[in-house]
Amino acid sequence: MRTRNPEAKRQLLFDAALAEFAEFGLAGARIDRLAKRAGISAGLVYSFYKGKDELFDAVFDMIVDTTVATVPLDADRLPEYAGQLYDAGLAHPQVMRFLMWYHLLRGESAQRASVAESMRAKVEAIEKAQQRGTVTTAQPAAHILALVLTVANMWHQPTEDIARLVPEPQRRSLVLNAVTTLISSTDT
């Protein structure tokens, strides 16, 4: 699809970059191949971004923004939130593969503003739910969020030995049940 619309071209570039990075990682990705996937010139890629590193980070930020927008956190319904994250991972395996590459390459050193703001807002929402009594106070809100995110996403890149422990049709309900147990108030 050819278009003169710069935002449409940018979206084509993001989609192609996601596919390229998910398949080859940062080191294996090639701008010329990525541009061909997008149906744009390699020169146009460089008019948007200085290079692969900047584009790689931009794709990550886009994924964070899209996830926050399409799977909003409702701290009073954390099991459902975890289920929605699980569903999103199943629906978008390419995103999950990209995120694996991103975390392998950027790891703990990646201090992205998009993630920091998202996490801060989620922790605050869970703290408020704890004050309302809908989420246990047995753990700090940040710990609960970390566990919910881990449980929701654990099946998207499991090792084969772990994947065999729970058949795929049962995994979503296991996520919901685990998060329900996690947040249940044991405070007395």
Coordinates of C-alpha atoms in Angstrom, one line a residue, residues 40-103:
I40 CA 9.3 2.3 1.6
S41 CA 12.9 3.3 0.8
A42 CA 15.7 2.7 3.2
G43 CA 16.4 6.4 3.0
L44 CA 12.9 7.1 4.4
V45 CA 13.7 4.9 7.4
Y46 CA 16.6 7.2 8.2
S47 CA 14.5 10.3 7.8
F48 CA 12.3 9.0 10.7
Y49 CA 15.1 7.4 12.8
K50 CA 18.9 7.7 13.1
G51 CA 19.4 4.0 12.9
K52 CA 18.3 0.5 14.1
D53 CA 18.9 1.3 17.8
E54 CA 16.6 4.3 17.8
L55 CA 14.0 2.4 15.8
F56 CA 14.3 -0.6 18.1
D57 CA 13.6 1.6 21.1
A58 CA 10.7 3.3 19.3
V59 CA 9.1 0.0 18.6
F60 CA 9.4 -0.9 22.3
D61 CA 7.8 2.4 23.3
M62 CA 5.0 1.8 20.7
I63 CA 4.3 -1.6 22.2
V64 CA 4.1 -0.2 25.8
D65 CA 1.8 2.6 24.7
T66 CA -0.5 0.2 22.8
T67 CA -0.6 -2.2 25.6
V68 CA -1.4 0.5 28.2
A69 CA -4.2 1.8 25.9
T70 CA -5.7 -1.6 24.9
V71 CA -5.3 -3.4 28.2
P72 CA -5.8 -0.9 31.0
L73 CA -5.3 -1.9 34.5
D74 CA -8.3 -2.1 36.8
A75 CA -6.7 -2.7 40.2
D76 CA -10.0 -3.9 41.7
R77 CA -10.0 -6.7 39.0
L78 CA -6.4 -7.8 38.7
P79 CA -7.3 -11.4 37.7
E80 CA -9.2 -10.1 34.7
Y81 CA -6.3 -7.8 33.9
A82 CA -3.9 -10.7 34.0
G83 CA -6.3 -12.7 31.7
Q84 CA -6.4 -9.8 29.2
L85 CA -2.6 -9.6 29.2
Y86 CA -2.4 -13.3 28.7
D87 CA -4.9 -13.1 25.8
A88 CA -3.0 -10.2 24.2
G89 CA 0.2 -12.2 24.3
L90 CA -1.5 -15.1 22.6
A91 CA -3.0 -12.8 20.0
H92 CA 0.4 -11.2 19.3
P93 CA 3.2 -13.7 19.5
Q94 CA 5.4 -11.4 17.4
V95 CA 5.2 -8.8 20.1
M96 CA 6.1 -11.3 22.7
R97 CA 9.1 -12.4 20.7
F98 CA 10.2 -8.8 20.2
L99 CA 9.9 -8.2 23.9
M100 CA 12.1 -11.2 24.6
W101 CA 14.8 -9.8 22.2
Y102 CA 14.4 -6.3 23.8
H103 CA 14.9 -7.6 27.3

